[in-house]
Coordinates of C-alpha atoms in Angstrom, one line a residue:
M1 CA -65.7 95.7 -65.4
N2 CA -64.2 96.9 -68.7
T3 CA -65.2 100.5 -68.7
D4 CA -63.5 101.1 -72.0
L5 CA -65.9 98.7 -73.7
L6 CA -68.9 100.5 -72.0
A7 CA -67.5 103.8 -73.2
R8 CA -67.3 102.5 -76.8
L9 CA -70.9 101.2 -76.5
D10 CA -72.2 104.5 -75.1
R11 CA -70.7 106.6 -77.8
I12 CA -72.6 104.8 -80.6
P13 CA -75.4 107.3 -81.4
I14 CA -77.6 105.1 -83.7
W15 CA -79.2 101.7 -83.7
A16 CA -76.1 100.0 -85.1
L17 CA -77.4 96.4 -85.5
P18 CA -79.6 95.0 -88.3
H19 CA -83.0 96.6 -88.2
R20 CA -84.6 93.2 -88.7
Y21 CA -83.6 92.5 -85.1
L22 CA -86.1 95.1 -84.0
A23 CA -88.8 93.4 -86.0
I24 CA -87.8 90.0 -84.5
I25 CA -88.0 91.4 -81.0
G26 CA -91.3 93.1 -81.9
L27 CA -92.8 89.8 -83.1
G28 CA -92.4 88.3 -79.6
Y29 CA -94.0 91.5 -78.3
F30 CA -96.9 90.9 -80.7
F31 CA -97.6 87.6 -79.1
V32 CA -97.4 89.1 -75.6
F33 CA -100.0 91.7 -76.3
F34 CA -102.2 89.4 -78.3
D35 CA -102.3 87.1 -75.3
I36 CA -102.9 89.9 -72.8
A37 CA -106.0 91.0 -74.8
N38 CA -107.4 87.7 -76.0
I39 CA -108.4 86.2 -72.7
G40 CA -110.8 89.1 -72.0
Y41 CA -112.6 88.5 -75.3
A42 CA -112.5 84.7 -74.8
L43 CA -113.7 84.8 -71.2
P44 CA -117.5 85.1 -71.9
A45 CA -117.4 82.1 -74.2
I46 CA -115.2 80.1 -71.8
S47 CA -117.6 80.9 -68.9
D48 CA -120.6 79.7 -70.9
E49 CA -118.9 76.5 -72.0
Y50 CA -117.7 75.5 -68.5
G51 CA -120.7 77.0 -66.6
L52 CA -118.5 79.4 -64.6
T53 CA -119.7 82.3 -62.6
K54 CA -118.1 85.7 -63.5
S55 CA -115.8 85.5 -60.5
E56 CA -114.8 81.9 -61.2
G57 CA -114.0 82.7 -64.8
A58 CA -112.0 85.8 -63.9
F59 CA -110.0 84.0 -61.2
V60 CA -109.1 81.0 -63.3
A61 CA -108.5 82.6 -66.6
V62 CA -107.1 85.9 -65.6
A63 CA -105.9 85.9 -61.9
I64 CA -104.1 82.6 -62.4
G65 CA -102.4 83.9 -65.5
L66 CA -101.3 87.0 -63.6
L67 CA -99.8 84.8 -60.9
G68 CA -97.8 83.0 -63.5
Y69 CA -96.9 86.4 -65.0
S70 CA -95.4 87.6 -61.7
L71 CA -93.6 84.5 -60.8
G72 CA -92.3 84.0 -64.4
S73 CA -91.1 87.6 -64.6
L74 CA -89.2 87.3 -61.3
S75 CA -87.7 83.8 -61.7
I76 CA -86.7 84.2 -65.3
G77 CA -85.6 87.8 -64.6
V78 CA -83.2 86.6 -61.9
L79 CA -81.9 83.9 -64.3
A80 CA -81.4 86.6 -67.0
D81 CA -79.3 88.6 -64.7
R82 CA -77.2 85.5 -64.0
F83 CA -77.1 83.7 -67.3
G84 CA -77.8 86.4 -69.9
R85 CA -80.7 88.0 -71.8
Y86 CA -80.5 85.9 -75.0
R87 CA -81.1 82.5 -73.5
M88 CA -84.0 83.6 -71.5
L89 CA -85.5 85.4 -74.5
V90 CA -85.6 82.0 -76.2
L91 CA -87.0 80.3 -73.1
T92 CA -89.9 82.7 -72.8
M93 CA -91.1 81.9 -76.3
V94 CA -91.0 78.2 -75.5
L95 CA -93.2 78.7 -72.5
T96 CA -95.7 80.9 -74.3
A97 CA -96.0 78.5 -77.1
I98 CA -96.7 75.6 -74.7
G99 CA -99.1 77.6 -72.7
S100 CA -101.1 79.0 -75.6
F101 CA -101.5 75.6 -77.3
G102 CA -102.5 74.2 -74.0
D103 CA -105.1 76.9 -73.4
A104 CA -106.6 76.0 -76.8
A105 CA -106.8 72.3 -75.8
A106 CA -108.0 72.7 -72.3
Q107 CA -110.8 70.4 -71.3
G108 CA -111.8 71.8 -68.0
L109 CA -111.1 74.3 -65.2
I110 CA -108.0 72.7 -63.9
S111 CA -106.2 72.2 -67.3
L112 CA -107.1 75.8 -68.3
A113 CA -105.7 77.1 -65.0
V114 CA -102.5 75.2 -65.5
F115 CA -101.9 76.4 -69.0
R116 CA -102.9 80.0 -68.2
F117 CA -100.2 79.9 -65.5
I118 CA -97.6 78.6 -68.0
T119 CA -98.6 81.2 -70.6
G120 CA -98.5 83.9 -67.9
M121 CA -94.9 82.9 -66.9
G122 CA -93.7 83.3 -70.5
V123 CA -95.6 86.6 -71.1
G124 CA -94.4 88.2 -67.9
A125 CA -90.8 87.3 -68.4
D126 CA -90.8 88.3 -72.0
L127 CA -92.1 91.8 -71.3
N128 CA -89.3 92.2 -68.8
L129 CA -86.5 90.9 -71.0
V130 CA -87.5 92.6 -74.2
T131 CA -87.5 96.0 -72.5
T132 CA -84.2 95.2 -70.6
Y133 CA -82.6 94.0 -73.8
I134 CA -83.6 97.0 -75.9
S135 CA -82.6 99.4 -73.2
E136 CA -79.1 97.9 -73.0
L137 CA -78.5 98.0 -76.8
A138 CA -80.1 101.3 -77.7
P139 CA -78.1 104.6 -77.6
A140 CA -79.2 107.1 -74.8
R141 CA -80.4 109.9 -77.1
V142 CA -82.9 107.7 -78.9
R143 CA -83.4 104.9 -76.5
G144 CA -87.1 105.7 -75.9
R145 CA -87.8 106.0 -79.6
I146 CA -86.2 102.6 -80.4
A147 CA -88.1 100.9 -77.5
V148 CA -91.4 102.4 -78.7
A149 CA -90.7 101.6 -82.3
T150 CA -90.3 97.9 -81.3
F151 CA -93.3 98.2 -79.1
M152 CA -95.4 99.4 -82.0
I153 CA -95.0 96.1 -83.7
G154 CA -96.2 94.4 -80.5
I155 CA -99.0 96.7 -79.7
L156 CA -100.6 95.8 -83.1
G157 CA -101.3 92.4 -81.4
Q158 CA -103.5 94.2 -78.9
A159 CA -105.1 96.2 -81.7
I160 CA -105.8 93.2 -83.9
T161 CA -107.0 90.9 -81.2
P162 CA -110.5 92.3 -80.8
F163 CA -111.1 92.0 -84.6
V164 CA -109.9 88.4 -84.5
A165 CA -112.2 87.8 -81.5
W166 CA -115.1 89.6 -83.2
A167 CA -114.7 87.2 -86.2
L168 CA -114.3 84.0 -84.2
V169 CA -115.9 84.1 -80.7
P170 CA -119.6 85.0 -81.5
H171 CA -119.7 82.8 -84.6
F172 CA -118.1 79.5 -83.6
D173 CA -118.4 77.4 -80.5
F174 CA -114.7 76.7 -80.7
G175 CA -113.8 80.3 -81.7
W176 CA -112.1 81.1 -78.4
R177 CA -109.9 78.0 -78.9
L178 CA -108.8 79.1 -82.3
M179 CA -107.7 82.4 -80.8
F180 CA -105.2 80.6 -78.6
V181 CA -104.0 78.4 -81.5
I182 CA -103.2 81.6 -83.4
G183 CA -101.3 82.8 -80.4
G184 CA -99.3 79.6 -80.2
A185 CA -98.4 79.8 -83.8
I186 CA -97.1 83.3 -83.4
A187 CA -95.0 82.2 -80.4
V188 CA -93.4 79.4 -82.4
L189 CA -92.5 81.8 -85.2
G190 CA -91.1 84.2 -82.6
L191 CA -89.0 81.4 -81.1
L192 CA -87.5 80.5 -84.5
V193 CA -86.5 84.0 -85.5
R194 CA -85.0 84.9 -82.1
T195 CA -82.2 82.5 -82.5
V196 CA -80.2 85.0 -84.6
L197 CA -80.1 87.7 -81.8
P198 CA -76.8 88.5 -80.1
E199 CA -76.3 88.7 -76.3
S200 CA -76.5 92.1 -74.7
P201 CA -72.8 93.4 -74.7
R202 CA -73.6 95.5 -71.7
W203 CA -74.6 92.4 -69.7
E204 CA -71.5 90.6 -71.1
V205 CA -69.2 93.3 -69.9
T206 CA -70.6 93.2 -66.4
H207 CA -69.9 89.4 -66.3
G208 CA -66.4 89.5 -67.7
R209 CA -67.2 88.2 -71.1
D210 CA -65.2 91.0 -72.8
E211 CA -64.2 89.1 -76.0
S212 CA -67.8 88.4 -76.9
A213 CA -68.9 91.9 -76.0
A214 CA -66.1 93.4 -78.1
R215 CA -67.2 91.4 -81.2
T216 CA -70.7 92.8 -81.0
I217 CA -69.4 96.4 -80.3
D218 CA -66.9 96.0 -83.2
A219 CA -69.8 95.1 -85.5
M220 CA -71.8 98.1 -84.2
E221 CA -68.9 100.5 -84.8
Q222 CA -68.4 99.1 -88.3
C223 CA -72.0 99.8 -89.0
C224 CA -71.5 103.4 -87.9
R225 CA -68.5 103.8 -90.1
E226 CA -70.4 102.5 -93.1
K227 CA -73.1 105.1 -92.4
C228 CA -70.5 107.8 -92.0
V229 CA -71.3 108.4 -88.3
D230 CA -68.6 110.2 -86.4
L231 CA -68.1 108.3 -83.2
D232 CA -65.5 110.6 -81.7
A233 CA -67.7 113.6 -82.1
Q234 CA -70.6 111.9 -80.4
S235 CA -68.4 110.8 -77.5
A236 CA -67.3 114.3 -76.9
S237 CA -70.8 115.7 -77.0
E238 CA -72.2 113.8 -74.0
P239 CA -72.9 116.5 -71.3
D240 CA -74.3 114.2 -68.6
E241 CA -72.6 113.7 -65.3
P242 CA -73.5 110.8 -63.1
Q243 CA -76.0 111.5 -60.3
R244 CA -74.6 112.1 -56.9
G245 CA -76.5 110.9 -53.8
G246 CA -79.5 109.7 -55.8
E247 CA -82.3 107.4 -54.7
H248 CA -81.4 104.0 -53.4
F249 CA -82.6 100.8 -55.0
Y250 CA -85.4 100.2 -52.5
R251 CA -86.8 103.7 -52.9
R252 CA -87.0 103.3 -56.6
L253 CA -88.4 99.8 -56.3
T254 CA -91.2 101.1 -54.0
I255 CA -92.1 103.9 -56.4
L256 CA -92.2 101.6 -59.4
I257 CA -94.2 98.8 -57.7
A258 CA -96.7 101.4 -56.6
M259 CA -96.9 102.9 -60.1
W260 CA -97.5 99.5 -61.8
F261 CA -99.9 98.3 -59.1
L262 CA -102.1 101.3 -59.5
W263 CA -101.9 101.2 -63.3
Y264 CA -102.7 97.5 -63.6
I265 CA -105.8 97.8 -61.5
G266 CA -107.5 99.6 -64.3
N267 CA -105.6 98.1 -67.2
Y268 CA -106.6 94.5 -66.5
A269 CA -110.1 95.4 -65.2
F270 CA -110.9 97.1 -68.5
L271 CA -109.3 94.4 -70.7
G272 CA -110.4 91.4 -68.6
D273 CA -114.0 92.5 -67.7
G274 CA -114.9 95.2 -70.3
A275 CA -116.5 92.9 -72.9
Q276 CA -118.5 91.0 -70.3
L277 CA -119.7 94.1 -68.4
L278 CA -120.8 95.8 -71.5
A279 CA -122.7 92.7 -72.5
D280 CA -124.3 92.5 -69.1
R281 CA -125.3 96.2 -69.4
G282 CA -127.3 95.5 -72.6
A283 CA -125.0 94.8 -75.5
A284 CA -124.7 91.4 -77.1
I285 CA -121.3 89.7 -76.7
G286 CA -120.6 90.4 -80.4
G287 CA -121.7 94.0 -79.9
S288 CA -119.5 94.6 -76.8
I289 CA -116.5 93.1 -78.6
A290 CA -117.3 95.4 -81.6
L291 CA -117.2 98.5 -79.4
L292 CA -113.8 97.4 -78.0
A293 CA -112.6 96.5 -81.5
I294 CA -113.4 100.0 -82.8
G295 CA -111.6 101.5 -79.8
A296 CA -108.6 99.3 -80.3
I297 CA -107.6 101.5 -83.3
G298 CA -106.2 103.8 -80.6
Y299 CA -103.3 101.4 -79.6
P300 CA -101.0 102.3 -82.6
L301 CA -102.1 105.9 -82.3
G302 CA -101.0 106.0 -78.7
A303 CA -97.7 104.4 -79.6
L304 CA -97.2 107.0 -82.3
A305 CA -97.8 109.7 -79.7
A306 CA -95.2 108.1 -77.5
L307 CA -92.8 107.9 -80.4
R308 CA -93.0 111.6 -80.9
T309 CA -92.7 112.6 -77.2
V310 CA -90.6 109.9 -75.4
D311 CA -87.2 111.4 -76.1
R312 CA -88.4 115.0 -76.2
F313 CA -89.9 115.2 -72.7
E314 CA -89.1 113.6 -69.4
R315 CA -90.5 110.0 -69.3
R316 CA -92.4 110.9 -66.1
L317 CA -94.3 113.7 -67.8
V318 CA -95.3 111.5 -70.8
I319 CA -96.5 108.8 -68.3
L320 CA -98.6 111.4 -66.4
A321 CA -100.2 112.7 -69.6
A322 CA -101.2 109.2 -70.7
S323 CA -102.8 108.6 -67.3
V324 CA -104.9 111.8 -67.6
V325 CA -106.2 110.5 -70.9
W326 CA -107.0 107.2 -69.2
L327 CA -109.2 108.8 -66.6
I328 CA -111.2 110.7 -69.3
A329 CA -111.6 107.4 -71.2
M330 CA -112.9 105.5 -68.2
A331 CA -115.4 108.2 -67.4
A332 CA -116.7 108.1 -71.0
V333 CA -117.1 104.3 -71.0
G334 CA -118.7 104.4 -67.5
S335 CA -121.2 107.0 -68.6
F336 CA -122.8 104.4 -70.9
A337 CA -124.2 107.4 -72.9
G338 CA -124.6 105.5 -76.2
D339 CA -122.4 103.6 -78.6
V340 CA -120.6 106.6 -79.9
V341 CA -119.5 107.8 -76.5
I342 CA -118.5 104.3 -75.4
A343 CA -116.5 103.8 -78.6
I344 CA -114.7 107.2 -78.1
G345 CA -114.0 106.1 -74.5
C346 CA -112.6 102.8 -75.7
L347 CA -110.5 104.7 -78.3
L348 CA -109.0 107.0 -75.7
A349 CA -108.4 104.1 -73.4
S350 CA -106.4 102.2 -76.0
M351 CA -104.5 105.4 -76.9
S352 CA -103.6 105.8 -73.3
L353 CA -102.4 102.2 -73.0
G354 CA -100.5 102.5 -76.3
C355 CA -98.6 105.5 -75.0
F356 CA -98.2 104.6 -71.3
L357 CA -97.0 101.1 -71.5
Q358 CA -93.7 101.2 -73.3
V359 CA -92.7 104.6 -71.9
A360 CA -93.2 103.2 -68.4
Y361 CA -91.5 99.9 -69.3
T362 CA -88.5 101.7 -70.6
F363 CA -88.5 104.0 -67.6
T364 CA -88.6 101.0 -65.2
A365 CA -85.7 99.3 -66.9
E366 CA -83.6 102.5 -66.9
C367 CA -84.0 102.9 -63.1
F368 CA -81.8 99.9 -62.3
S369 CA -78.1 99.0 -62.8
T370 CA -77.2 96.3 -65.4
N371 CA -76.3 93.6 -62.9
I372 CA -79.9 93.7 -61.4
R373 CA -81.9 95.3 -64.2
A374 CA -84.0 92.3 -65.1
T375 CA -84.5 91.5 -61.5
G376 CA -85.5 95.1 -60.6
F377 CA -87.9 95.2 -63.6
A378 CA -89.4 91.9 -62.6
L379 CA -90.0 92.9 -59.0
S380 CA -91.5 96.2 -60.0
D381 CA -93.7 94.9 -62.8
G382 CA -94.3 91.5 -61.3
I383 CA -95.5 92.6 -57.9
G384 CA -97.3 95.5 -59.5
H385 CA -99.3 92.9 -61.5
A386 CA -101.1 92.0 -58.2
G387 CA -103.0 95.2 -59.0
G388 CA -104.3 93.5 -62.2
A389 CA -105.7 90.6 -60.1
V390 CA -107.3 93.1 -57.8
G391 CA -108.8 95.1 -60.7
V392 CA -110.3 92.1 -62.4
L393 CA -112.1 91.0 -59.3
L394 CA -112.9 94.5 -58.0
L395 CA -114.5 96.1 -61.1
P396 CA -117.5 93.8 -61.3
V397 CA -118.1 94.3 -57.5
L398 CA -118.0 98.0 -57.9
V399 CA -120.4 98.0 -60.9
T400 CA -122.8 95.7 -59.0
H401 CA -122.8 97.4 -55.6
W402 CA -122.2 101.1 -56.7
S403 CA -123.0 101.8 -60.3
F404 CA -121.6 101.2 -63.8
G405 CA -120.2 104.8 -63.9
A406 CA -118.7 104.6 -60.4
G407 CA -116.9 101.4 -61.2
F408 CA -115.2 102.6 -64.3
T409 CA -114.4 106.1 -62.9
T410 CA -112.7 104.4 -59.9
I411 CA -110.3 102.4 -62.2
G412 CA -109.8 105.7 -64.1
L413 CA -108.6 107.4 -60.9
T414 CA -106.2 104.5 -60.0
G415 CA -104.7 105.0 -63.4
L416 CA -104.2 108.7 -62.8
A417 CA -102.7 107.9 -59.4
A418 CA -100.1 105.8 -61.2
G419 CA -99.1 108.8 -63.3
V420 CA -98.7 111.0 -60.2
V421 CA -96.5 108.3 -58.5
A422 CA -94.2 108.2 -61.5
L423 CA -93.3 111.8 -60.9
L424 CA -91.3 110.6 -57.9
G425 CA -88.8 108.7 -60.1
P426 CA -85.5 110.0 -61.5
N427 CA -84.8 111.9 -64.7
A428 CA -84.2 109.4 -67.5
T429 CA -84.6 110.9 -71.0
R430 CA -81.5 111.0 -73.1
R431 CA -79.2 110.0 -70.2
R432 CA -76.8 107.1 -70.1
L433 CA -78.0 104.0 -68.2
E434 CA -75.1 104.2 -65.7
H435 CA -76.0 107.8 -64.9
I436 CA -79.7 107.1 -64.4
S437 CA -79.1 104.1 -62.1
A438 CA -76.3 105.8 -60.1

């Protein structure tokens, strides 16, 4: 490995590539979060059209998608560690476009399940690779802020989705299909613009592609010189020393799988079941979507909170704080104490999601070395997504056999537990990747 090239890369203190690259990456993120949210709003209409029970609808539309998510993240993550980040970032957009248009055209249970699986593969792999890619290009002192800034473009997809659903699903028989067509169009646009991105020079160095890595680093250094950034001074100011005797790979993997498993129980239960359960409780489908749409304003607010805190405090503490807000939010929704309280609960839930997700994604990528970063992320997030399948199936059971409040409070507690587990991970804020993963 050419350590001189890595040293040159690590001394660059700013985002030294065109800023449009962040917007390009964020557009792909936008689709990912649009798709994660849209199935929950489409599910009541899909169930009505196909005559599905709640459990059947959740299993086919959500659990099958999560299975694809996990397998896609793992398989394409392994390929990304072997063949590079760039090629797989293009492949994920191809898969998501095929899957989303297929979702829109589905004519029955089987075809819907097949295309939800394909969509899930693309979505799962893309979340993995975007975080990995940004982490490897961004400088240590602002890595969190750059990751969150990109994420803010994506999280708008989750904020906008309920308003799109509110306009389409209650008013048109084919409204849920139009939602997937919109998602497919976004994926095609993301595919087209991603072709200009460079390969990760950090990945190239670890695979002996020094000439290509050097060209990218040369361009980044030239950008710094044009902005009058003193590279030598930055290099000398780095105080970090590599960790000695830190956690082993499997210990970190266990911690991160547990964190994501616990978080996704509530995350997917709320997004996948929330509209239907609120409707069953007494709100019309349009009314339940409206409550969630009002609450969705919190997604960019949560991301803004992350932007302000992610490089000022340890990632683990920011993750824990977001999980505390999540518990409060689920208790408010579960109280069913009127539209205002439910809307406030939905707002707090989306704020928690907007803050937790990218901070935790960045933290996950930082915990692994470059040669296995995408694979480690895929195992952590992919296996962790089994919690999402559990949550989607579990919440309706808890609401039915216990109570509405007990069901939502339970998924609030699992979210808090995720924040507590994160405290077991390493220090990561403002540290070089090689020091964190040592």
